[in-house]
Coordinates of C-alpha atoms in Angstrom, one line a residue:
M27 CA 125.7 0.2 67.5
S28 CA 125.8 1.3 63.8
D29 CA 127.4 -1.0 61.2
T30 CA 130.2 1.6 60.7
R31 CA 131.1 1.6 64.4
R32 CA 130.9 -2.2 64.6
T33 CA 133.3 -2.5 61.6
D34 CA 135.7 0.0 63.2
L35 CA 135.8 -1.9 66.4
V36 CA 136.5 -5.2 64.6
L37 CA 139.4 -3.6 62.7
L38 CA 140.7 -2.1 66.0
L39 CA 140.6 -5.6 67.6
V40 CA 142.5 -7.0 64.6
A41 CA 145.1 -4.2 65.1
L42 CA 145.4 -5.2 68.8
V43 CA 145.9 -8.9 68.0
W44 CA 148.5 -8.1 65.3
G45 CA 150.2 -5.7 67.6
S46 CA 150.7 -8.5 70.1
S47 CA 151.9 -10.9 67.3
Y48 CA 155.4 -9.4 67.0
L49 CA 156.4 -10.4 70.5
S50 CA 154.9 -13.9 69.9
A51 CA 156.6 -14.3 66.6
Q52 CA 160.0 -13.1 68.0
T53 CA 159.7 -15.6 70.9
A54 CA 158.7 -18.4 68.5
T55 CA 161.5 -17.7 66.0
S56 CA 164.1 -17.6 68.8
A57 CA 163.4 -21.3 69.4
L58 CA 162.5 -22.5 65.9
P59 CA 163.5 -21.7 62.3
V60 CA 161.3 -19.1 60.6
L61 CA 160.0 -21.4 57.9
V62 CA 158.9 -24.0 60.5
V63 CA 157.1 -21.3 62.5
L64 CA 155.3 -20.2 59.3
F65 CA 154.3 -23.7 58.2
V66 CA 153.0 -24.7 61.7
R67 CA 151.1 -21.4 61.9
Y68 CA 149.5 -22.0 58.5
A69 CA 148.9 -25.7 59.1
F70 CA 147.1 -25.1 62.4
S71 CA 145.1 -22.3 60.8
A72 CA 144.0 -24.5 57.9
L73 CA 142.9 -27.2 60.2
A74 CA 140.9 -24.8 62.2
C75 CA 139.2 -23.3 59.1
L76 CA 138.4 -26.7 57.7
G77 CA 136.9 -27.7 61.0
L78 CA 134.7 -24.6 61.2
V79 CA 133.6 -25.0 57.6
A80 CA 132.7 -28.7 58.3
A81 CA 130.7 -27.7 61.4
R82 CA 128.6 -25.1 59.6
G83 CA 125.0 -25.8 58.9
G84 CA 123.1 -24.9 55.8
G85 CA 121.3 -21.6 55.6
P86 CA 117.7 -21.0 54.2
G87 CA 117.5 -22.7 50.9
D88 CA 121.1 -23.9 51.2
G89 CA 121.7 -27.5 52.3
P90 CA 124.6 -28.5 54.6
R91 CA 126.7 -29.5 51.6
G92 CA 126.2 -26.0 50.0
A93 CA 127.4 -24.4 53.2
R94 CA 130.6 -26.4 53.1
R95 CA 131.3 -26.2 49.4
W96 CA 133.7 -23.5 48.1
T97 CA 132.4 -21.4 45.2
R98 CA 134.4 -20.4 42.2
D99 CA 134.6 -16.8 43.4
E100 CA 136.0 -17.8 46.7
I101 CA 138.7 -20.0 45.1
R102 CA 139.6 -17.4 42.5
A103 CA 140.0 -14.7 45.1
G104 CA 141.5 -16.9 47.8
V105 CA 144.4 -18.3 45.7
P106 CA 146.0 -14.9 44.9
L107 CA 145.2 -13.5 48.3
G108 CA 146.8 -16.6 49.9
V109 CA 150.0 -15.9 47.9
T110 CA 150.1 -12.2 48.9
Q111 CA 149.3 -13.0 52.6
A112 CA 152.1 -15.6 52.6
A113 CA 154.4 -13.0 51.2
V114 CA 153.5 -10.6 53.9
L115 CA 154.1 -13.1 56.7
V116 CA 157.4 -14.5 55.4
V117 CA 158.9 -11.0 55.0
E118 CA 157.4 -9.9 58.2
T119 CA 158.5 -12.9 60.2
Y120 CA 162.1 -12.7 58.9
G121 CA 162.0 -9.0 59.7
V122 CA 160.9 -9.4 63.3
A123 CA 163.6 -12.1 63.7
H124 CA 166.3 -9.5 62.9
T125 CA 165.0 -6.5 64.7
S126 CA 163.1 -5.6 67.8
A127 CA 159.4 -6.4 68.2
A128 CA 158.8 -2.6 68.8
N129 CA 160.5 -1.5 65.6
A130 CA 158.7 -4.2 63.6
G131 CA 155.3 -3.0 64.9
L132 CA 156.2 0.6 64.2
I133 CA 157.6 0.3 60.7
I134 CA 154.7 -1.9 59.4
S135 CA 152.3 0.9 60.2
L136 CA 153.6 2.8 57.2
T137 CA 151.0 0.7 55.4
I138 CA 148.6 3.5 56.2
V139 CA 150.4 5.7 53.8
L140 CA 151.0 3.2 51.0
T141 CA 147.5 1.7 50.9
P142 CA 145.6 4.8 49.9
L143 CA 148.1 5.5 47.1
L144 CA 147.7 1.9 45.8
D145 CA 144.0 1.9 46.3
R146 CA 143.5 4.9 44.1
A147 CA 145.9 3.7 41.4
G148 CA 144.0 3.5 38.1
R149 CA 140.9 5.1 39.5
R150 CA 139.3 8.5 38.8
G151 CA 139.6 11.1 41.5
G152 CA 141.5 10.9 44.7
L153 CA 141.5 11.4 48.4
P154 CA 141.4 15.0 49.7
P155 CA 144.7 16.6 50.9
A156 CA 143.5 16.4 54.5
F157 CA 143.7 12.6 54.4
F158 CA 147.3 12.8 53.4
A159 CA 147.9 15.4 56.1
A160 CA 146.5 12.9 58.6
A161 CA 148.7 10.2 57.2
G162 CA 151.7 12.5 57.6
V163 CA 150.8 13.0 61.3
C164 CA 150.9 9.2 61.6
V165 CA 154.3 9.0 59.9
L166 CA 155.6 11.6 62.3
A167 CA 154.1 9.5 65.1
V168 CA 156.0 6.5 63.9
G169 CA 159.3 8.5 63.9
L170 CA 158.7 9.6 67.4
L171 CA 157.9 6.1 68.5
M172 CA 161.0 4.8 66.9
S173 CA 163.2 7.4 68.6
G174 CA 161.5 6.7 71.9
N175 CA 162.4 3.0 71.6
G176 CA 166.0 3.6 70.8
F177 CA 165.9 3.3 67.0
H178 CA 169.3 3.9 65.6
G179 CA 169.9 3.4 61.8
L180 CA 168.3 0.8 59.5
R181 CA 169.1 -2.8 60.0
L182 CA 168.3 -5.8 57.8
G183 CA 165.2 -6.5 59.8
D184 CA 164.0 -2.9 59.5
L185 CA 164.4 -3.0 55.7
L186 CA 162.4 -6.2 55.6
M187 CA 159.7 -4.6 57.6
L188 CA 159.5 -1.7 55.1
L189 CA 159.1 -4.3 52.4
A190 CA 156.4 -6.0 54.5
A191 CA 154.5 -2.7 54.8
L192 CA 154.5 -2.4 51.0
V193 CA 153.3 -6.0 50.4
R194 CA 150.7 -5.7 53.1
A195 CA 149.3 -2.6 51.4
V196 CA 149.0 -4.5 48.2
H197 CA 147.3 -7.3 50.0
V198 CA 144.7 -5.0 51.7
V199 CA 143.9 -3.4 48.4
L200 CA 143.5 -6.8 46.7
V201 CA 141.2 -8.0 49.5
G202 CA 138.9 -5.0 48.7
R203 CA 139.0 -5.4 44.9
L204 CA 138.8 -9.2 44.6
T205 CA 135.9 -9.4 47.0
A206 CA 133.9 -6.4 45.9
R207 CA 130.4 -7.1 44.6
R208 CA 130.9 -10.8 45.0
S209 CA 129.2 -13.3 47.3
I210 CA 132.2 -14.4 49.2
R211 CA 132.1 -15.9 52.7
P212 CA 135.1 -14.8 54.9
L213 CA 135.5 -18.2 56.5
H214 CA 135.7 -20.0 53.2
L215 CA 138.0 -17.3 51.7
T216 CA 140.3 -17.6 54.8
G217 CA 140.3 -21.4 54.4
V218 CA 141.6 -21.1 50.9
Q219 CA 144.3 -18.7 52.0
T220 CA 145.5 -20.9 54.8
L221 CA 145.6 -24.0 52.5
V222 CA 147.6 -22.0 50.0
G223 CA 150.0 -20.9 52.7
S224 CA 150.4 -24.4 54.0
A225 CA 151.2 -25.7 50.5
L226 CA 153.7 -22.9 49.9
F227 CA 155.7 -23.6 53.2
V228 CA 155.6 -27.3 53.6
A229 CA 158.5 -28.1 51.2
P230 CA 160.9 -25.3 52.4
A231 CA 160.2 -26.2 56.1
A232 CA 160.3 -30.0 55.7
H233 CA 164.0 -30.3 56.5
D234 CA 163.7 -28.5 59.8
L235 CA 160.4 -30.0 61.0
P236 CA 162.2 -32.4 63.4
T237 CA 163.1 -29.4 65.6
L238 CA 159.5 -29.2 66.7
A239 CA 160.2 -32.3 68.9
H240 CA 162.4 -30.1 71.1
A241 CA 160.0 -27.1 71.4
D242 CA 158.8 -26.4 74.9
T243 CA 155.3 -25.6 76.1
A244 CA 155.7 -21.9 75.9
T245 CA 156.8 -22.1 72.2
W246 CA 153.9 -24.3 71.3
A247 CA 151.6 -21.8 73.1
Q248 CA 153.0 -19.0 70.9
L249 CA 152.5 -21.1 67.8
V250 CA 148.9 -21.8 68.7
Y251 CA 148.2 -18.1 69.4
L252 CA 149.8 -17.1 66.1
A253 CA 147.7 -19.6 64.3
L254 CA 144.2 -19.2 65.9
F255 CA 144.2 -15.6 66.9
C256 CA 146.7 -13.8 64.7
S257 CA 145.8 -15.8 61.6
V258 CA 142.3 -17.4 61.6
F259 CA 140.5 -14.7 63.7
A260 CA 142.5 -11.8 62.2
F261 CA 142.1 -12.9 58.6
L262 CA 138.4 -13.6 59.0
A263 CA 137.8 -10.3 60.8
Q264 CA 139.8 -8.3 58.3
T265 CA 138.1 -9.8 55.3
W266 CA 134.6 -9.3 56.9
A267 CA 135.5 -5.6 57.7
V268 CA 137.2 -4.7 54.4
Q269 CA 134.1 -5.9 52.6
R270 CA 132.1 -3.3 54.6
T271 CA 134.4 -0.3 54.3
S272 CA 137.1 1.1 52.1
A273 CA 140.7 -0.2 51.9
S274 CA 141.9 3.3 52.9
R275 CA 139.7 3.5 56.0
A276 CA 140.7 0.0 57.0
S277 CA 144.4 0.8 56.7
L278 CA 144.0 3.8 59.0
L279 CA 142.3 1.7 61.7
L280 CA 144.8 -1.1 61.3
G281 CA 147.5 1.6 61.5
T282 CA 146.9 1.7 65.3
E283 CA 148.8 -1.6 65.4
P284 CA 152.0 0.0 66.7
I285 CA 150.1 1.5 69.7
W286 CA 149.0 -2.0 70.7
A287 CA 152.5 -3.3 70.0
A288 CA 154.0 -0.7 72.3
A289 CA 151.4 -1.6 75.0
V290 CA 152.2 -5.3 74.8
G291 CA 155.9 -4.5 74.9
I292 CA 155.4 -2.4 78.0
T293 CA 153.1 -4.8 79.9
L294 CA 154.6 -8.1 78.8
G295 CA 158.0 -7.3 77.3
G296 CA 159.3 -5.1 80.1
E297 CA 159.8 -2.0 77.9
H298 CA 159.5 1.5 79.3
L299 CA 157.3 4.3 77.9
T300 CA 159.3 7.6 77.4
W301 CA 157.8 11.0 76.7
L302 CA 158.7 10.6 73.0
T303 CA 156.8 7.3 72.8
G304 CA 153.9 8.9 74.7
L305 CA 153.8 11.8 72.2
G306 CA 154.0 9.4 69.3
A307 CA 151.2 7.3 70.7
A308 CA 149.0 10.4 71.1
L309 CA 149.8 11.6 67.5
M310 CA 149.1 8.1 66.1
V311 CA 145.6 8.0 67.7
G312 CA 144.8 11.6 66.7
G313 CA 146.1 11.1 63.2
T314 CA 144.2 7.9 62.7
Y315 CA 140.9 9.4 64.0
W316 CA 141.4 12.5 61.8
G317 CA 142.1 10.4 58.8
Q318 CA 139.2 8.1 59.1
S319 CA 136.9 11.0 59.6
V320 CA 138.2 12.7 56.4
E321 CA 137.9 9.4 54.5
R322 CA 134.3 8.8 55.8
A323 CA 133.2 12.3 54.8
H324 CA 134.8 12.0 51.4
R325 CA 133.2 8.6 50.7
S326 CA 129.8 9.9 51.9
A327 CA 130.0 12.9 49.6
A328 CA 131.0 10.7 46.7
E329 CA 128.0 8.4 47.0
P330 CA 125.3 11.0 46.0
M331 CA 127.5 12.0 43.0
R332 CA 127.8 8.3 41.9
T333 CA 124.0 8.0 42.4
G334 CA 123.4 11.0 40.3
E335 CA 125.7 9.8 37.5
T336 CA 123.9 6.4 37.6
A337 CA 120.5 8.1 37.3
I338 CA 121.7 10.2 34.4
T339 CA 123.1 7.2 32.7
A340 CA 119.9 5.2 33.2
A341 CA 117.8 8.1 31.9
T342 CA 120.0 8.5 28.9
A343 CA 119.8 4.8 28.2
Q344 CA 116.1 4.9 28.6
G345 CA 115.8 7.8 26.2
T346 CA 118.1 6.0 23.7
E347 CA 115.9 2.9 23.9
A348 CA 112.8 4.9 23.4
H349 CA 114.3 6.6 20.4
S350 CA 115.4 3.3 19.0
A351 CA 111.9 1.8 19.5
T352 CA 110.3 4.8 17.7
A353 CA 112.8 4.5 14.8
Q354 CA 112.0 0.8 14.6
R355 CA 108.3 1.5 14.5
L356 CA 108.8 4.2 11.8
E357 CA 110.9 1.8 9.7
S358 CA 108.4 -1.0 10.1
A359 CA 105.5 1.3 9.3
T360 CA 107.2 2.7 6.3
A361 CA 108.0 -0.8 5.0
H362 CA 104.4 -1.8 5.6
G363 CA 103.1 1.2 3.7
L364 CA 105.4 0.5 0.8
E365 CA 104.3 -3.1 0.7
K366 CA 100.6 -2.0 0.6
D367 CA 101.3 0.9 -1.7
T368 CA 99.3 3.2 0.7
P369 CA 100.3 6.1 3.0
C370 CA 101.5 5.2 6.4
P371 CA 98.9 5.8 9.1
T372 CA 99.7 8.8 11.4
T373 CA 99.0 6.8 14.5
T374 CA 101.6 4.3 13.6
L375 CA 104.2 7.0 13.1
T376 CA 103.7 8.8 16.4
G377 CA 104.0 5.6 18.4
S378 CA 103.1 5.4 22.1

């Protein structure tokens, strides 16, 4: 299997896990306060990451302590990413608590439209029109899926999910930009993010923490699933994959999340698939596949151009250096000739 396909499969698996997270989050928040759910989710995630880091052995030339130690790049990237990830989850969790799990999973998929726009902000060039046409197909698919699930008017939870889509797009772009061309280990980066999230939610959730004593086994199971699968695994896999592809491509693959949310709702939540939701699902898959193909072709075509520009720049720099060296030789030879009061030798002027 090629590296590209392996990366795509990992991103699809992340989308599946996140698609199932809405039903789990809705179940957990129906029994516990939102901030308690978020703190427990982050605390369990942080403990799992710290345990994995502690269990790691050293690589070639890297002792056990080096494998466990966080680098400056990992901390510098992990702190802001921890803040943005916490912002995504707090808005998303409050949103799913005030709307249906299906609507939450559908609206958040608008990230696929917002991410390419943010990813290209401040950069030269842009994605081809076909990419945005594919994104438009995905938006149409979201509308059909919403209609098929009885979507009627915006509610508070729906507005919060729209905000969550925007914040998630910012987070995905930041993951790509803060980890690009840096030696950052996904596990260590995820550990920093979960520690930041735990620190952010411990004080707001402290007052309601005693409610955990009344949580039943099913609620605890949902919390563990949200922490270990929807947080640790998903964060690790997303970071690993985004480092190997573009933020725009990642957003399209992660945009299949509503399909998995609908599948989980049908199989576990007792929802029914109508012809509108079936059409929306087909359009979402088709639009995602089309969009990722366009983005891949655009990125492949851009690489030779960047290589050519780099070669021209290097050749120009080499020519400039040669010219400077010749000028320096000329200046040195002239000065030498003046000091000796004799003509400058021709061989010295021509240089090598």
